[in-house]
């Protein structure tokens, strides 16, 4: 267990030491998604996340909140409960649109701090080992509306404030915007897209030079970088879906699309300008009360460490949901998406739809 903590601490501190301003992976905790429904479908909800969880997938989906207000909460734990992910959200129907507010936290607590374990003369003192937490926070304000009152087009905007803290070593503040849209065609098809960090998200870091570095026998170890600026580049998610009614009680809702990162990654299609990865998912519903979901995403081209051959990897996901009046409980098992890991986690999310309660 101590080895895991040390590795996590090293990775966090190493990330601070990089000098580049533009990062391939920045504020990744906001790309995990929220709500077990969307996670179970592999993120295939760009056009059909029609509730309070929409800001994390496509804020335009908030326009489907038609009455009163909705509230939601989700909790998940990764790596044997070392990392914890929490999400709270609220959406309220207004006269001309829908307003939403969301709060996100991803944190790792009780990380061992060994930077002061060795004194200036090289002596080891285990009593100087302390603990710290690394936490990422975000507050998201969302607004969805129909331009010109057009019933076929929904548009949504997120304004994000980000705070990231690495114990006494560093902290950073950031702000940015997301924009999304959903178009509903006459034939039942929906087409949607979301641009995350459309203007880039600017992150201002402040590093505690004294706490991060240490001097042993006149030589400095863990030299701390200077305070710096970090930019989160835009990401594009687009998809299409259509609901198919099997009979009066059963329906199937599939969606497929692509995720585009404007950077070179391990995606199937990857260039210096952009990398493209497909995704797909589906929901089977019975009387709008019981739901079964499947999804597949994160297609990547990787090198097998044993035979050094290039292979295609992907991440499947699945989940269940149950709805009674205005209360919905969803479950998903899926990959966390943190740092490209292959660890699968269980997600539980709860939604309260006050409009449905009062209508029933």
XYZ file of C-alpha atoms in Angstrom:
360
model
C 0.000 0.000 0.000
C 2.871 2.407 0.832
C 4.314 1.799 -2.627
C 1.023 2.891 -4.220
C 0.999 6.092 -2.191
C 4.592 6.876 -3.118
C 3.915 6.280 -6.807
C 0.879 8.544 -6.707
C 2.837 11.241 -4.902
C 5.713 10.989 -7.382
C 3.395 11.246 -10.382
C 1.689 14.326 -8.939
C 4.928 16.102 -8.117
C 6.541 15.107 -11.419
C 3.609 16.614 -13.275
C 4.369 19.954 -11.646
C 7.944 19.911 -12.871
C 7.152 19.947 -16.567
C 7.879 23.281 -18.226
C 5.472 23.217 -21.174
C 2.441 25.518 -21.063
C 0.122 23.577 -23.386
C -0.656 20.077 -22.111
C -2.169 17.080 -23.873
C -3.830 16.080 -20.632
C -4.968 18.952 -18.459
C -7.955 19.104 -16.101
C -8.702 15.517 -17.104
C -10.975 15.036 -14.106
C -13.589 17.068 -15.999
C -13.499 14.566 -18.879
C -14.509 11.563 -16.766
C -18.189 12.467 -17.011
C -20.921 12.265 -14.402
C -24.007 10.127 -13.957
C -23.913 6.335 -14.118
C -26.206 6.369 -17.163
C -23.715 8.186 -19.396
C -20.747 6.249 -18.030
C -22.483 2.904 -18.636
C -23.136 3.922 -22.253
C -19.477 4.754 -22.858
C -20.190 8.465 -23.060
C -22.675 7.904 -25.905
C -25.025 10.557 -24.536
C -23.918 13.674 -26.398
C -27.402 13.933 -27.953
C -29.563 12.242 -25.316
C -28.417 13.170 -21.803
C -31.674 14.965 -21.098
C -31.373 15.815 -17.408
C -29.366 17.521 -14.689
C -26.244 15.488 -15.614
C -26.134 17.112 -19.070
C -23.488 19.807 -18.301
C -20.775 17.137 -18.068
C -21.682 15.723 -21.511
C -23.465 18.465 -23.450
C -25.075 21.441 -21.650
C -27.664 21.758 -24.428
C -29.336 18.649 -22.965
C -30.557 20.746 -20.034
C -33.374 22.006 -22.273
C -35.067 18.637 -21.801
C -35.643 19.507 -18.131
C -39.188 20.736 -18.728
C -40.709 21.195 -15.279
C -39.654 22.592 -11.919
C -36.159 21.419 -10.883
C -33.824 18.416 -10.719
C -31.037 17.481 -8.322
C -28.367 14.802 -8.665
C -25.445 13.239 -6.806
C -22.765 10.676 -7.696
C -19.926 9.058 -5.772
C -17.191 6.713 -6.974
C -13.879 5.379 -5.629
C -10.832 4.206 -7.578
C -7.667 2.205 -6.866
C -8.904 0.421 -3.745
C -10.617 3.617 -2.535
C -7.426 5.690 -2.745
C -9.032 8.215 -5.143
C -12.565 9.529 -4.636
C -14.793 11.251 -7.175
C -17.908 13.223 -6.212
C -20.475 15.186 -8.196
C -23.428 17.331 -7.111
C -25.750 19.189 -9.474
C -28.942 21.225 -9.599
C -31.005 22.387 -12.582
C -33.915 24.827 -12.573
C -36.376 25.628 -15.353
C -36.581 29.349 -16.087
C -38.892 31.327 -18.339
C -36.594 31.301 -21.378
C -34.285 28.386 -20.643
C -32.754 26.130 -17.998
C -30.081 27.126 -15.477
C -27.742 24.588 -13.875
C -24.953 24.527 -11.315
C -22.572 21.597 -10.776
C -19.729 20.894 -8.343
C -17.028 18.279 -9.033
C -14.223 16.924 -6.837
C -11.564 14.314 -7.526
C -9.209 13.769 -4.609
C -6.442 11.547 -3.279
C -5.946 11.836 0.477
C -3.213 10.698 2.883
C -0.350 10.783 0.356
C 3.059 10.363 2.017
C 5.303 13.425 1.852
C 8.938 12.298 1.968
C 10.547 15.528 0.717
C 11.814 16.440 4.197
C 12.740 12.905 5.273
C 16.457 13.498 4.604
C 18.100 16.432 6.386
C 20.805 18.707 4.987
C 23.546 16.294 6.121
C 21.994 13.228 4.514
C 20.487 11.681 7.652
C 17.135 9.889 7.336
C 14.450 10.812 9.839
C 11.191 8.894 9.349
C 9.454 11.158 11.862
C 9.577 13.911 9.261
C 7.285 11.971 6.916
C 3.947 13.749 6.768
C 0.783 13.354 4.719
C -0.995 15.602 2.264
C -3.964 15.570 -0.103
C -4.209 16.276 -3.802
C -7.630 17.518 -4.890
C -9.176 18.890 -8.069
C -12.338 20.986 -7.799
C -14.606 22.612 -10.349
C -17.741 24.733 -10.160
C -19.757 24.810 -13.371
C -22.519 27.286 -14.174
C -24.677 26.214 -17.132
C -27.426 27.754 -19.198
C -29.411 26.147 -22.032
C -31.838 27.855 -24.397
C -33.479 27.678 -27.841
C -32.167 30.415 -30.170
C -35.101 32.348 -31.591
C -37.462 29.887 -29.940
C -36.576 27.224 -32.550
C -37.942 23.922 -31.123
C -35.486 21.888 -33.233
C -32.314 23.447 -31.853
C -31.036 23.453 -28.267
C -27.874 25.321 -27.279
C -26.002 25.238 -23.981
C -23.005 26.978 -22.400
C -20.819 26.057 -19.408
C -18.720 28.571 -17.488
C -16.103 26.713 -15.422
C -14.002 27.736 -12.449
C -11.284 25.218 -11.544
C -9.191 24.944 -8.390
C -6.431 22.349 -8.056
C -4.421 21.786 -4.899
C -1.347 19.631 -4.233
C -1.002 19.918 -0.469
C 1.445 22.630 0.583
C 3.384 22.196 -2.660
C 1.238 23.956 -5.219
C -2.187 25.202 -6.152
C -3.748 26.416 -9.361
C -6.787 28.335 -10.514
C -8.400 28.128 -13.922
C -11.415 29.287 -15.881
C -12.918 28.364 -19.232
C -16.029 27.698 -21.285
C -17.800 24.809 -23.021
C -20.413 25.152 -25.769
C -22.829 22.469 -26.973
C -25.783 22.070 -29.320
C -28.411 19.453 -30.216
C -30.432 19.448 -33.441
C -33.648 17.381 -33.636
C -34.552 16.338 -37.177
C -38.101 15.623 -38.369
C -37.299 11.931 -38.930
C -36.463 11.353 -35.248
C -32.693 11.592 -35.507
C -30.749 13.805 -33.127
C -27.363 15.308 -33.955
C -25.242 16.935 -31.297
C -21.832 18.232 -30.451
C -19.899 19.774 -27.594
C -16.660 21.737 -27.664
C -14.930 21.579 -24.302
C -12.637 24.440 -23.334
C -13.631 26.247 -26.529
C -11.452 29.280 -25.750
C -8.868 27.046 -24.022
C -9.025 26.882 -20.236
C -6.353 28.991 -18.587
C -4.774 27.596 -15.410
C -2.540 29.751 -13.202
C -0.175 27.705 -11.000
C 1.634 28.820 -7.879
C 4.404 26.537 -6.576
C 5.868 26.572 -3.059
C 9.589 26.434 -3.799
C 10.565 25.850 -0.163
C 8.220 22.918 0.473
C 8.904 21.059 -2.778
C 12.698 21.140 -2.927
C 15.250 19.903 -0.406
C 19.024 20.379 -0.030
C 21.307 17.488 0.977
C 25.068 18.061 1.404
C 24.774 21.297 -0.533
C 23.010 19.672 -3.514
C 19.371 20.518 -4.341
C 16.941 17.678 -5.016
C 13.413 17.993 -6.421
C 14.102 21.487 -7.795
C 10.791 23.309 -7.911
C 9.669 25.039 -11.113
C 8.763 28.695 -11.172
C 5.147 29.819 -11.009
C 3.610 29.249 -14.426
C 0.669 29.272 -16.798
C -0.976 26.113 -18.192
C -3.475 25.909 -21.064
C -6.103 23.187 -21.524
C -6.690 22.685 -25.245
C -10.196 22.250 -26.752
C -11.819 18.856 -27.253
C -14.698 18.065 -29.601
C -17.387 15.409 -29.043
C -20.029 14.793 -31.720
C -22.715 12.134 -32.017
C -26.011 11.025 -33.540
C -28.853 9.009 -32.051
C -32.394 7.847 -32.705
C -34.981 6.216 -30.465
C -36.557 3.012 -31.823
C -39.798 1.817 -30.233
C -40.016 -1.992 -30.235
C -43.557 -1.898 -28.832
C -45.565 0.251 -26.427
C -43.383 -0.833 -23.484
C -39.891 -1.368 -24.901
C -37.520 0.969 -26.714
C -33.881 0.979 -27.816
C -31.839 4.175 -27.919
C -28.432 3.829 -29.633
C -25.870 6.562 -30.191
C -22.532 6.638 -31.992
C -19.989 9.353 -32.587
C -16.389 10.469 -32.330
C -14.195 12.204 -29.776
C -11.568 14.587 -31.132
C -8.515 15.728 -29.153
C -6.548 18.567 -30.710
C -3.247 16.905 -29.875
C -1.330 13.757 -30.824
C -2.444 10.861 -28.608
C -2.696 7.049 -28.809
C -6.084 7.207 -30.592
C -6.721 5.073 -33.678
C -6.420 8.113 -35.932
C -3.689 10.391 -34.639
C -1.857 13.339 -36.196
C 0.061 16.292 -34.838
C -3.076 18.413 -35.281
C -5.818 16.112 -33.937
C -6.590 12.584 -32.743
C -9.925 10.862 -33.379
C -11.517 7.989 -31.459
C -15.014 6.515 -32.025
C -17.544 5.604 -29.352
C -20.923 3.854 -29.263
C -23.540 2.947 -26.710
C -27.171 1.974 -26.307
C -29.955 1.944 -23.750
C -32.764 -0.599 -23.581
C -35.752 0.700 -21.633
C -38.863 -1.013 -20.320
C -41.855 1.222 -19.571
C -39.392 4.009 -18.815
C -38.812 2.336 -15.463
C -36.090 -0.295 -15.953
C -32.993 0.300 -18.062
C -30.091 -1.821 -19.350
C -27.101 -0.049 -20.884
C -23.938 -0.950 -22.774
C -21.125 1.138 -24.194
C -17.697 1.032 -25.784
C -15.106 3.793 -26.150
C -11.425 4.775 -25.779
C -10.216 2.940 -28.860
C -6.426 3.165 -28.875
C -3.481 1.789 -30.792
C -0.993 0.386 -28.279
C 2.195 -1.677 -28.274
C 2.036 -5.016 -26.449
C 4.929 -5.134 -23.957
C 5.435 -8.878 -24.518
C 5.621 -9.242 -28.317
C 6.034 -5.501 -29.153
C 3.233 -5.712 -31.740
C 0.764 -2.922 -32.300
C -2.751 -3.757 -31.109
C -6.096 -2.048 -30.789
C -7.518 -1.673 -27.292
C -10.888 -0.389 -26.167
C -12.912 0.040 -22.982
C -16.335 -1.582 -22.602
C -18.873 -0.469 -20.023
C -22.284 -1.537 -18.784
C -24.950 -0.590 -16.299
C -28.491 -0.729 -15.001
C -31.069 1.825 -13.937
C -34.412 1.926 -12.187
C -36.884 4.791 -12.011
C -39.864 5.221 -9.719
C -41.864 8.391 -10.173
C -39.301 11.191 -9.914
C -36.482 9.172 -8.327
C -33.869 7.419 -10.494
C -31.017 5.196 -9.304
C -28.339 4.237 -11.837
C -25.327 1.922 -11.667
C -22.351 1.556 -14.015
C -19.149 -0.436 -14.184
C -16.570 1.224 -16.357
C -12.999 2.403 -16.655
C -12.232 5.548 -14.686
C -10.298 7.180 -17.488
C -7.727 8.513 -15.022
C -4.258 8.556 -16.491
C -5.097 5.928 -19.116
C -5.467 3.276 -16.427
C -7.166 -0.088 -16.897
C -8.822 -0.127 -13.503
C -12.566 -0.642 -13.516
C -14.756 1.004 -10.930
C -18.352 0.959 -9.775
C -20.409 4.124 -10.120
C -23.694 4.880 -8.384
C -25.722 7.981 -9.114
C -29.039 9.315 -7.896
C -31.407 11.799 -9.523
C -34.437 13.580 -8.085
C -36.890 15.068 -10.612
C -39.285 17.251 -8.679
C -41.300 17.987 -11.808
C -42.023 14.290 -12.296
C -43.023 13.906 -8.640
C -45.547 16.709 -8.874
C -46.844 15.572 -12.240
C -47.459 12.032 -10.910
